[in-house]
Amino acid sequence: MLRYPKIAIIVLLFLLAITMVLAIAWGAVPISLHEMYESVLLVIQNKSLNNIHEAIFLDIRLPRVLLCAITGGILAAAGVMMQGLFRNPIVEPGLIGTSAGAAFGASFIFVLSGTLPLWMQHLSGVFLVPLFAFIGGIIATVLVYTLARSAFKVSVTNLLLIGIAINAIALSGTGFLSFISRDPQARSITFWNLGSFSGASWWQVITVTAITLPVMYLLQRCTNQLNALMLGDKEAGFLGVQTEKLKWQILLLNTAMVAIATAFVGVIAFLGLIVPHIMRLWVGGNNRVLLPSAFLCGAILLTIADMAARLLIAPGEIPIGIITSLVGAPVFIILLKQTQLLQKGGGGYD
């Protein structure tokens, strides 16, 4: 663990900048730093672009990398808040139904799109899939909260157990829709559930950023109270924390942030689980530092994963969910083993 954890934020910002530049430059069509500079200059001067490389940079590569970085940060930050809220290091954002509900919503519109008027079919991929995915994620999460509430209080244990049940129901619904769909629709459902940034656009970047910035600000303001909550509900109450209000705030803010990201890019596994572990070992358990550090680390790792997805079989593309699961599972096992060794040696997880 670093002696001065806040230095990690500066280091991560530097690494993120380098990673994003490399992600923009490398691909089936390489883009030089000079072309990036010229493209930005022409946009500022309101002039037309000179070549296809500059168009690829502004219309395809740059929005994709930005959306990828923001999404990675969202999933990692959500993982930090969920693990802190539940005081459980194996909790991740999809556990309360958000991702599974979004997958069901997207699958529903994939199957329904064939019965829609032609003009609506053209809009389905751009507007209707994200909209139904967002609605599905919100409904599933609200259902989990409602069923877990008892006497106007939310039991963490009930929330986790009901979350598992709602996840199972939503995944069953997605499986049924895949079963009754035609081949093109089934392939669309499969690829969406594996995650992809191939359809990234500027309006998606703007929409996700507009929601993420205020939500991250509000979550950061909750970090001191979350530190107190990790001592226990009663102990946090003695310190002046309104524990039930804090739980609802974090859960609702997390849901909004994860649902909007999942709605655009599909389901991406393991990132919200492993990044908090990595950063907790590096910067410690203070959520005030851990939250922004995890956001930056998640942005870096997902950008690298997206580069791998684009480059490994270029000009083809591997769904990014395959990359994150393939790398995330063994990394998670290694981190758990390292944590066990630290605990045996007298060290702590936090």
mmCIF file of C-alpha atoms in Angstrom:
data_model
loop_
_atom_site.group_PDB
_atom_site.id
_atom_site.type_symbol
_atom_site.label_atom_id
_atom_site.label_comp_id
_atom_site.label_asym_id
_atom_site.label_seq_id
_atom_site.Cartn_x
_atom_site.Cartn_y
_atom_site.Cartn_z
ATOM 1 C CA MET A 1 0.000 0.000 0.000
ATOM 2 C CA LEU A 2 1.280 3.492 -0.856
ATOM 3 C CA ARG A 3 2.450 5.694 1.979
ATOM 4 C CA TYR A 4 0.810 8.718 0.304
ATOM 5 C CA PRO A 5 -2.301 7.251 -1.414
ATOM 6 C CA LYS A 6 -3.344 10.516 -3.111
ATOM 7 C CA ILE A 7 -0.254 10.255 -5.324
ATOM 8 C CA ALA A 8 -1.998 7.283 -6.947
ATOM 9 C CA ILE A 9 -4.598 9.614 -8.469
ATOM 10 C CA ILE A 10 -1.881 11.662 -10.216
ATOM 11 C CA VAL A 11 -0.152 8.506 -11.475
ATOM 12 C CA LEU A 12 -3.444 7.057 -12.702
ATOM 13 C CA LEU A 13 -4.369 10.264 -14.528
ATOM 14 C CA PHE A 14 -1.024 10.146 -16.343
ATOM 15 C CA LEU A 15 -1.466 6.458 -17.223
ATOM 16 C CA LEU A 16 -5.039 7.072 -18.419
ATOM 17 C CA ALA A 17 -3.899 9.851 -20.760
ATOM 18 C CA ILE A 18 -1.216 7.605 -22.271
ATOM 19 C CA THR A 19 -3.609 4.650 -22.577
ATOM 20 C CA MET A 20 -6.270 6.738 -24.325
ATOM 21 C CA VAL A 21 -3.782 8.170 -26.826
ATOM 22 C CA LEU A 22 -2.497 4.671 -27.631
ATOM 23 C CA ALA A 23 -6.072 3.353 -27.960
ATOM 24 C CA ILE A 24 -6.854 6.104 -30.451
ATOM 25 C CA ALA A 25 -3.628 5.606 -32.396
ATOM 26 C CA TRP A 26 -3.685 1.798 -32.656
ATOM 27 C CA GLY A 27 -6.228 -0.063 -34.717
ATOM 28 C CA ALA A 28 -7.010 -1.479 -38.132
ATOM 29 C CA VAL A 29 -6.378 2.073 -39.400
ATOM 30 C CA PRO A 30 -3.409 3.659 -37.536
ATOM 31 C CA ILE A 31 -3.742 7.327 -36.628
ATOM 32 C CA SER A 32 -0.700 9.484 -35.918
ATOM 33 C CA LEU A 33 -0.404 12.196 -33.255
ATOM 34 C CA HIS A 34 -0.067 14.763 -36.046
ATOM 35 C CA GLU A 35 -3.406 13.655 -37.534
ATOM 36 C CA MET A 36 -5.050 13.896 -34.118
ATOM 37 C CA TYR A 37 -3.703 17.422 -33.669
ATOM 38 C CA GLU A 38 -4.738 18.496 -37.170
ATOM 39 C CA SER A 39 -8.243 17.087 -36.701
ATOM 40 C CA VAL A 40 -8.826 18.957 -33.452
ATOM 41 C CA LEU A 41 -7.420 22.153 -34.988
ATOM 42 C CA LEU A 42 -9.739 21.889 -38.010
ATOM 43 C CA VAL A 43 -12.765 21.374 -35.745
ATOM 44 C CA ILE A 44 -11.835 24.428 -33.686
ATOM 45 C CA GLN A 45 -11.456 26.444 -36.892
ATOM 46 C CA ASN A 46 -14.751 25.006 -38.251
ATOM 47 C CA LYS A 47 -13.059 23.674 -41.404
ATOM 48 C CA SER A 48 -13.600 20.406 -43.298
ATOM 49 C CA LEU A 49 -11.362 17.413 -42.600
ATOM 50 C CA ASN A 50 -8.485 16.631 -44.968
ATOM 51 C CA ASN A 51 -8.507 12.807 -45.116
ATOM 52 C CA ILE A 52 -10.232 9.623 -44.000
ATOM 53 C CA HIS A 53 -7.846 9.148 -41.043
ATOM 54 C CA GLU A 54 -8.994 12.410 -39.487
ATOM 55 C CA ALA A 55 -12.649 11.425 -39.971
ATOM 56 C CA ILE A 56 -12.016 8.042 -38.334
ATOM 57 C CA PHE A 57 -10.338 9.799 -35.402
ATOM 58 C CA LEU A 58 -13.201 12.239 -34.751
ATOM 59 C CA ASP A 59 -16.246 10.162 -35.664
ATOM 60 C CA ILE A 60 -15.237 6.630 -34.612
ATOM 61 C CA ARG A 61 -12.073 6.232 -32.548
ATOM 62 C CA LEU A 62 -12.329 9.234 -30.166
ATOM 63 C CA PRO A 63 -15.976 8.724 -29.055
ATOM 64 C CA ARG A 64 -15.316 5.003 -28.661
ATOM 65 C CA VAL A 65 -12.286 5.527 -26.418
ATOM 66 C CA LEU A 66 -14.064 8.191 -24.349
ATOM 67 C CA LEU A 67 -17.163 6.022 -23.864
ATOM 68 C CA CYS A 68 -14.959 3.048 -22.985
ATOM 69 C CA ALA A 69 -13.026 5.022 -20.360
ATOM 70 C CA ILE A 70 -16.168 6.473 -18.786
ATOM 71 C CA THR A 71 -17.886 3.070 -18.689
ATOM 72 C CA GLY A 72 -14.845 1.433 -17.089
ATOM 73 C CA GLY A 73 -14.777 4.164 -14.469
ATOM 74 C CA ILE A 74 -18.504 3.762 -13.780
ATOM 75 C CA LEU A 75 -18.307 0.002 -13.232
ATOM 76 C CA ALA A 76 -15.222 0.255 -11.004
ATOM 77 C CA ALA A 77 -16.647 3.118 -8.912
ATOM 78 C CA ALA A 78 -19.947 1.262 -8.542
ATOM 79 C CA GLY A 79 -18.019 -1.793 -7.332
ATOM 80 C CA VAL A 80 -16.270 0.286 -4.657
ATOM 81 C CA MET A 81 -19.525 1.710 -3.354
ATOM 82 C CA MET A 82 -21.335 -1.643 -3.381
ATOM 83 C CA GLN A 83 -18.520 -3.452 -1.577
ATOM 84 C CA GLY A 84 -18.316 -0.687 1.003
ATOM 85 C CA LEU A 85 -22.081 -0.587 1.467
ATOM 86 C CA PHE A 86 -22.418 -4.351 1.929
ATOM 87 C CA ARG A 87 -19.068 -4.680 3.735
ATOM 88 C CA ASN A 88 -18.416 -7.620 1.416
ATOM 89 C CA PRO A 89 -15.419 -7.802 -0.979
ATOM 90 C CA ILE A 90 -17.133 -10.144 -3.454
ATOM 91 C CA VAL A 91 -20.099 -7.884 -4.256
ATOM 92 C CA GLU A 92 -20.267 -6.282 -7.694
ATOM 93 C CA PRO A 93 -22.759 -3.911 -9.390
ATOM 94 C CA GLY A 94 -24.722 -6.597 -11.229
ATOM 95 C CA LEU A 95 -25.670 -8.396 -8.028
ATOM 96 C CA ILE A 96 -28.745 -6.245 -7.365
ATOM 97 C CA GLY A 97 -30.290 -6.947 -10.762
ATOM 98 C CA THR A 98 -29.235 -3.906 -12.779
ATOM 99 C CA SER A 99 -27.235 -5.714 -15.466
ATOM 100 C CA ALA A 100 -29.605 -8.686 -15.765
ATOM 101 C CA GLY A 101 -32.626 -6.384 -15.983
ATOM 102 C CA ALA A 102 -30.924 -4.312 -18.666
ATOM 103 C CA ALA A 103 -30.108 -7.488 -20.608
ATOM 104 C CA PHE A 104 -33.775 -8.556 -20.485
ATOM 105 C CA GLY A 105 -34.938 -5.117 -21.648
ATOM 106 C CA ALA A 106 -32.526 -5.118 -24.574
ATOM 107 C CA SER A 107 -33.439 -8.696 -25.498
ATOM 108 C CA PHE A 108 -37.135 -7.779 -25.457
ATOM 109 C CA ILE A 109 -36.699 -5.008 -28.015
ATOM 110 C CA PHE A 110 -34.434 -7.196 -30.168
ATOM 111 C CA VAL A 111 -37.247 -9.749 -30.473
ATOM 112 C CA LEU A 112 -40.019 -7.150 -30.761
ATOM 113 C CA SER A 113 -38.239 -5.041 -33.410
ATOM 114 C CA GLY A 114 -39.306 -7.374 -36.246
ATOM 115 C CA THR A 115 -42.982 -6.520 -35.597
ATOM 116 C CA LEU A 116 -42.438 -2.744 -35.494
ATOM 117 C CA PRO A 117 -43.088 -0.368 -38.412
ATOM 118 C CA LEU A 118 -40.107 0.083 -40.747
ATOM 119 C CA TRP A 119 -39.281 3.593 -39.530
ATOM 120 C CA MET A 120 -39.167 2.362 -35.923
ATOM 121 C CA GLN A 121 -36.928 -0.576 -36.863
ATOM 122 C CA HIS A 122 -34.314 1.912 -38.070
ATOM 123 C CA LEU A 123 -34.449 3.608 -34.669
ATOM 124 C CA SER A 124 -34.371 0.427 -32.608
ATOM 125 C CA GLY A 125 -30.583 0.059 -32.453
ATOM 126 C CA VAL A 126 -29.949 3.736 -31.788
ATOM 127 C CA PHE A 127 -32.711 4.630 -29.317
ATOM 128 C CA LEU A 128 -35.015 1.754 -28.421
ATOM 129 C CA VAL A 129 -32.406 -0.822 -27.322
ATOM 130 C CA PRO A 130 -30.666 1.598 -24.902
ATOM 131 C CA LEU A 131 -34.033 2.912 -23.695
ATOM 132 C CA PHE A 132 -35.499 -0.538 -22.974
ATOM 133 C CA ALA A 133 -32.209 -1.697 -21.439
ATOM 134 C CA PHE A 134 -32.203 1.307 -19.101
ATOM 135 C CA ILE A 135 -35.850 0.745 -18.173
ATOM 136 C CA GLY A 136 -35.201 -2.965 -17.568
ATOM 137 C CA GLY A 137 -32.227 -2.202 -15.316
ATOM 138 C CA ILE A 138 -34.186 0.352 -13.288
ATOM 139 C CA ILE A 139 -37.264 -1.892 -12.898
ATOM 140 C CA ALA A 140 -35.201 -4.898 -11.789
ATOM 141 C CA THR A 141 -33.274 -2.844 -9.235
ATOM 142 C CA VAL A 142 -36.357 -1.099 -7.831
ATOM 143 C CA LEU A 143 -38.043 -4.514 -7.542
ATOM 144 C CA VAL A 144 -35.065 -5.811 -5.544
ATOM 145 C CA TYR A 145 -35.189 -2.766 -3.211
ATOM 146 C CA THR A 146 -38.958 -3.078 -2.725
ATOM 147 C CA LEU A 147 -38.897 -6.794 -1.913
ATOM 148 C CA ALA A 148 -35.901 -6.410 0.407
ATOM 149 C CA ARG A 149 -37.516 -3.618 2.422
ATOM 150 C CA SER A 150 -38.949 -4.580 5.779
ATOM 151 C CA ALA A 151 -40.458 -2.060 8.193
ATOM 152 C CA PHE A 152 -39.082 0.808 6.081
ATOM 153 C CA LYS A 153 -35.572 -0.604 6.400
ATOM 154 C CA VAL A 154 -33.457 -2.429 3.842
ATOM 155 C CA SER A 155 -31.680 -5.519 5.099
ATOM 156 C CA VAL A 156 -28.362 -6.029 3.323
ATOM 157 C CA THR A 157 -28.741 -9.821 3.550
ATOM 158 C CA ASN A 158 -32.251 -9.697 2.092
ATOM 159 C CA LEU A 159 -31.061 -7.348 -0.638
ATOM 160 C CA LEU A 160 -28.310 -9.732 -1.731
ATOM 161 C CA LEU A 161 -30.529 -12.827 -1.654
ATOM 162 C CA ILE A 162 -33.413 -11.186 -3.494
ATOM 163 C CA GLY A 163 -30.926 -9.704 -5.952
ATOM 164 C CA ILE A 164 -29.738 -13.215 -6.793
ATOM 165 C CA ALA A 165 -33.364 -14.328 -7.298
ATOM 166 C CA ILE A 166 -34.257 -11.364 -9.548
ATOM 167 C CA ASN A 167 -31.058 -11.932 -11.531
ATOM 168 C CA ALA A 168 -32.118 -15.546 -12.103
ATOM 169 C CA ILE A 169 -35.601 -14.487 -13.239
ATOM 170 C CA ALA A 170 -34.251 -11.837 -15.608
ATOM 171 C CA LEU A 171 -31.675 -14.219 -17.072
ATOM 172 C CA SER A 172 -34.393 -16.847 -17.534
ATOM 173 C CA GLY A 173 -36.464 -14.271 -19.407
ATOM 174 C CA THR A 174 -33.488 -13.399 -21.602
ATOM 175 C CA GLY A 175 -32.910 -17.094 -22.278
ATOM 176 C CA PHE A 176 -36.568 -17.575 -23.253
ATOM 177 C CA LEU A 177 -36.430 -14.603 -25.642
ATOM 178 C CA SER A 178 -33.278 -16.057 -27.204
ATOM 179 C CA PHE A 179 -35.063 -19.399 -27.628
ATOM 180 C CA ILE A 180 -38.102 -17.962 -29.450
ATOM 181 C CA SER A 181 -36.140 -15.456 -31.569
ATOM 182 C CA ARG A 182 -34.890 -15.916 -35.116
ATOM 183 C CA ASP A 183 -31.170 -16.380 -35.831
ATOM 184 C CA PRO A 184 -30.300 -12.674 -36.462
ATOM 185 C CA GLN A 185 -32.177 -11.638 -33.310
ATOM 186 C CA ALA A 186 -30.561 -14.405 -31.245
ATOM 187 C CA ARG A 187 -27.116 -13.300 -32.438
ATOM 188 C CA SER A 188 -27.927 -9.683 -31.494
ATOM 189 C CA ILE A 189 -28.979 -10.787 -27.998
ATOM 190 C CA THR A 190 -25.810 -12.875 -27.616
ATOM 191 C CA PHE A 191 -23.476 -10.098 -28.745
ATOM 192 C CA TRP A 192 -25.232 -7.490 -26.579
ATOM 193 C CA ASN A 193 -24.855 -9.721 -23.524
ATOM 194 C CA LEU A 194 -21.109 -9.970 -24.249
ATOM 195 C CA GLY A 195 -20.662 -6.185 -24.459
ATOM 196 C CA SER A 196 -19.284 -4.040 -27.267
ATOM 197 C CA PHE A 197 -18.231 -0.441 -27.966
ATOM 198 C CA SER A 198 -18.481 -0.789 -31.747
ATOM 199 C CA GLY A 199 -21.557 1.466 -31.905
ATOM 200 C CA ALA A 200 -20.121 4.290 -29.775
ATOM 201 C CA SER A 201 -21.208 7.777 -30.809
ATOM 202 C CA TRP A 202 -20.870 11.316 -29.531
ATOM 203 C CA TRP A 203 -24.455 11.486 -28.276
ATOM 204 C CA GLN A 204 -23.815 8.358 -26.187
ATOM 205 C CA VAL A 205 -20.655 9.924 -24.750
ATOM 206 C CA ILE A 206 -22.513 13.138 -23.904
ATOM 207 C CA THR A 207 -25.479 11.295 -22.354
ATOM 208 C CA VAL A 208 -23.356 9.001 -20.172
ATOM 209 C CA THR A 209 -21.050 11.866 -19.130
ATOM 210 C CA ALA A 210 -23.989 14.135 -18.252
ATOM 211 C CA ILE A 211 -25.283 11.505 -15.804
ATOM 212 C CA THR A 212 -21.899 10.294 -14.519
ATOM 213 C CA LEU A 213 -20.441 13.664 -13.471
ATOM 214 C CA PRO A 214 -23.182 14.694 -10.992
ATOM 215 C CA VAL A 215 -23.565 11.112 -9.722
ATOM 216 C CA MET A 216 -19.821 10.777 -9.062
ATOM 217 C CA TYR A 217 -19.849 14.132 -7.258
ATOM 218 C CA LEU A 218 -22.706 12.975 -5.012
ATOM 219 C CA LEU A 219 -21.057 9.591 -4.381
ATOM 220 C CA GLN A 220 -17.792 11.300 -3.440
ATOM 221 C CA ARG A 221 -19.694 13.333 -0.870
ATOM 222 C CA CYS A 222 -20.959 10.055 0.638
ATOM 223 C CA THR A 223 -17.498 8.523 1.084
ATOM 224 C CA ASN A 224 -16.827 9.785 4.629
ATOM 225 C CA GLN A 225 -20.192 8.442 5.781
ATOM 226 C CA LEU A 226 -19.480 5.176 3.966
ATOM 227 C CA ASN A 227 -16.189 4.902 5.890
ATOM 228 C CA ALA A 228 -18.195 5.177 9.102
ATOM 229 C CA LEU A 229 -20.796 2.688 7.857
ATOM 230 C CA MET A 230 -18.086 0.061 7.326
ATOM 231 C CA LEU A 231 -17.713 -0.040 11.131
ATOM 232 C CA GLY A 232 -21.314 -1.279 11.378
ATOM 233 C CA ASP A 233 -24.791 0.257 11.253
ATOM 234 C CA LYS A 234 -25.032 0.940 14.976
ATOM 235 C CA GLU A 235 -21.520 2.384 15.200
ATOM 236 C CA ALA A 236 -22.173 4.637 12.191
ATOM 237 C CA GLY A 237 -25.425 5.777 13.791
ATOM 238 C CA PHE A 238 -23.541 6.783 16.951
ATOM 239 C CA LEU A 239 -21.286 8.917 14.700
ATOM 240 C CA GLY A 240 -24.288 10.769 13.307
ATOM 241 C CA VAL A 241 -24.753 8.865 10.041
ATOM 242 C CA GLN A 242 -28.341 8.330 8.882
ATOM 243 C CA THR A 243 -27.635 4.788 7.745
ATOM 244 C CA GLU A 244 -30.920 3.982 5.970
ATOM 245 C CA LYS A 245 -30.873 7.255 4.057
ATOM 246 C CA LEU A 246 -27.236 6.659 3.075
ATOM 247 C CA LYS A 247 -28.002 3.143 1.808
ATOM 248 C CA TRP A 248 -30.816 4.389 -0.388
ATOM 249 C CA GLN A 249 -28.715 7.244 -1.736
ATOM 250 C CA ILE A 250 -25.837 4.978 -2.722
ATOM 251 C CA LEU A 251 -28.063 2.277 -4.181
ATOM 252 C CA LEU A 252 -30.125 4.675 -6.299
ATOM 253 C CA LEU A 253 -27.106 6.657 -7.526
ATOM 254 C CA ASN A 254 -25.244 3.462 -8.388
ATOM 255 C CA THR A 255 -28.268 2.116 -10.233
ATOM 256 C CA ALA A 256 -28.667 5.226 -12.380
ATOM 257 C CA MET A 257 -24.984 5.245 -13.292
ATOM 258 C CA VAL A 258 -24.625 1.520 -14.060
ATOM 259 C CA ALA A 259 -27.965 1.299 -15.892
ATOM 260 C CA ILE A 260 -27.157 4.092 -18.344
ATOM 261 C CA ALA A 261 -23.709 2.652 -19.113
ATOM 262 C CA THR A 262 -25.028 -0.898 -19.517
ATOM 263 C CA ALA A 263 -27.865 0.361 -21.721
ATOM 264 C CA PHE A 264 -25.424 1.595 -24.355
ATOM 265 C CA VAL A 265 -22.616 -0.979 -24.317
ATOM 266 C CA GLY A 266 -24.134 -4.204 -22.980
ATOM 267 C CA VAL A 267 -23.054 -6.377 -20.068
ATOM 268 C CA ILE A 268 -19.377 -6.217 -19.042
ATOM 269 C CA ALA A 269 -18.377 -8.662 -16.324
ATOM 270 C CA PHE A 270 -15.728 -8.696 -13.585
ATOM 271 C CA LEU A 271 -14.496 -5.094 -13.851
ATOM 272 C CA GLY A 272 -16.582 -3.884 -10.914
ATOM 273 C CA LEU A 273 -15.347 -6.848 -8.907
ATOM 274 C CA ILE A 274 -11.575 -6.860 -9.457
ATOM 275 C CA VAL A 275 -10.721 -3.137 -9.703
ATOM 276 C CA PRO A 276 -11.776 -2.321 -6.105
ATOM 277 C CA HIS A 277 -9.565 -5.228 -4.938
ATOM 278 C CA ILE A 278 -6.576 -3.959 -6.917
ATOM 279 C CA MET A 279 -6.919 -0.378 -5.722
ATOM 280 C CA ARG A 280 -7.653 -1.356 -2.112
ATOM 281 C CA LEU A 281 -4.337 -3.209 -2.010
ATOM 282 C CA TRP A 282 -2.605 -0.154 -3.516
ATOM 283 C CA VAL A 283 -4.216 2.885 -1.840
ATOM 284 C CA GLY A 284 -5.919 1.353 1.221
ATOM 285 C CA GLY A 285 -9.531 1.258 2.339
ATOM 286 C CA ASN A 286 -10.301 4.978 2.693
ATOM 287 C CA ASN A 287 -13.230 5.361 0.286
ATOM 288 C CA ARG A 288 -12.516 9.066 -0.162
ATOM 289 C CA VAL A 289 -9.318 8.151 -2.044
ATOM 290 C CA LEU A 290 -10.415 4.703 -3.187
ATOM 291 C CA LEU A 291 -13.432 5.919 -5.210
ATOM 292 C CA PRO A 292 -11.623 8.291 -7.631
ATOM 293 C CA SER A 293 -8.627 5.936 -7.819
ATOM 294 C CA ALA A 294 -10.864 3.013 -8.783
ATOM 295 C CA PHE A 295 -12.691 5.163 -11.355
ATOM 296 C CA LEU A 296 -9.397 5.986 -13.088
ATOM 297 C CA CYS A 297 -8.090 2.414 -12.831
ATOM 298 C CA GLY A 298 -11.336 1.041 -14.272
ATOM 299 C CA ALA A 299 -11.095 3.502 -17.152
ATOM 300 C CA ILE A 300 -7.517 2.382 -17.886
ATOM 301 C CA LEU A 301 -8.224 -1.349 -17.711
ATOM 302 C CA LEU A 302 -11.367 -1.256 -19.860
ATOM 303 C CA THR A 303 -9.601 0.900 -22.460
ATOM 304 C CA ILE A 304 -6.785 -1.663 -22.599
ATOM 305 C CA ALA A 305 -9.340 -4.487 -22.867
ATOM 306 C CA ASP A 306 -11.057 -2.682 -25.736
ATOM 307 C CA MET A 307 -7.717 -2.276 -27.501
ATOM 308 C CA ALA A 308 -7.154 -6.013 -27.170
ATOM 309 C CA ALA A 309 -10.674 -6.703 -28.476
ATOM 310 C CA ARG A 310 -9.967 -4.597 -31.581
ATOM 311 C CA LEU A 311 -6.394 -5.690 -32.266
ATOM 312 C CA LEU A 312 -6.249 -9.427 -31.536
ATOM 313 C CA ILE A 313 -8.188 -10.442 -34.633
ATOM 314 C CA ALA A 314 -8.080 -7.152 -36.607
ATOM 315 C CA PRO A 315 -9.905 -6.106 -38.709
ATOM 316 C CA GLY A 316 -12.456 -8.248 -36.810
ATOM 317 C CA GLU A 317 -13.437 -7.609 -33.189
ATOM 318 C CA ILE A 318 -13.869 -9.788 -30.110
ATOM 319 C CA PRO A 319 -16.772 -8.884 -27.758
ATOM 320 C CA ILE A 320 -15.183 -7.058 -24.853
ATOM 321 C CA GLY A 321 -17.062 -9.121 -22.257
ATOM 322 C CA ILE A 322 -15.050 -12.150 -23.351
ATOM 323 C CA ILE A 323 -11.790 -10.262 -22.729
ATOM 324 C CA THR A 324 -12.814 -8.963 -19.290
ATOM 325 C CA SER A 325 -14.079 -12.378 -18.153
ATOM 326 C CA LEU A 326 -11.065 -14.261 -19.519
ATOM 327 C CA VAL A 327 -8.610 -11.935 -17.760
ATOM 328 C CA GLY A 328 -10.765 -10.978 -14.766
ATOM 329 C CA ALA A 329 -11.445 -14.481 -13.427
ATOM 330 C CA PRO A 330 -7.776 -15.552 -12.936
ATOM 331 C CA VAL A 331 -6.822 -12.066 -11.686
ATOM 332 C CA PHE A 332 -9.600 -12.268 -9.115
ATOM 333 C CA ILE A 333 -8.370 -15.681 -7.941
ATOM 334 C CA ILE A 334 -4.805 -14.336 -7.604
ATOM 335 C CA LEU A 335 -6.015 -11.321 -5.621
ATOM 336 C CA LEU A 336 -8.025 -13.537 -3.267
ATOM 337 C CA LYS A 337 -4.995 -15.774 -2.657
ATOM 338 C CA GLN A 338 -2.818 -12.718 -2.020
ATOM 339 C CA THR A 339 -5.393 -11.377 0.428
ATOM 340 C CA GLN A 340 -5.395 -14.713 2.279
ATOM 341 C CA LEU A 341 -1.610 -14.578 2.581
ATOM 342 C CA LEU A 342 -1.754 -11.032 3.935
ATOM 343 C CA GLN A 343 -4.357 -12.029 6.521
ATOM 344 C CA LYS A 344 -2.298 -15.036 7.617
ATOM 345 C CA GLY A 345 0.728 -12.794 7.966
ATOM 346 C CA GLY A 346 -1.147 -10.374 10.194
ATOM 347 C CA GLY A 347 -2.018 -7.897 7.467
ATOM 348 C CA GLY A 348 -5.502 -6.685 6.735
ATOM 349 C CA TYR A 349 -7.515 -6.471 3.579
ATOM 350 C CA ASP A 350 -8.060 -2.793 4.050
#
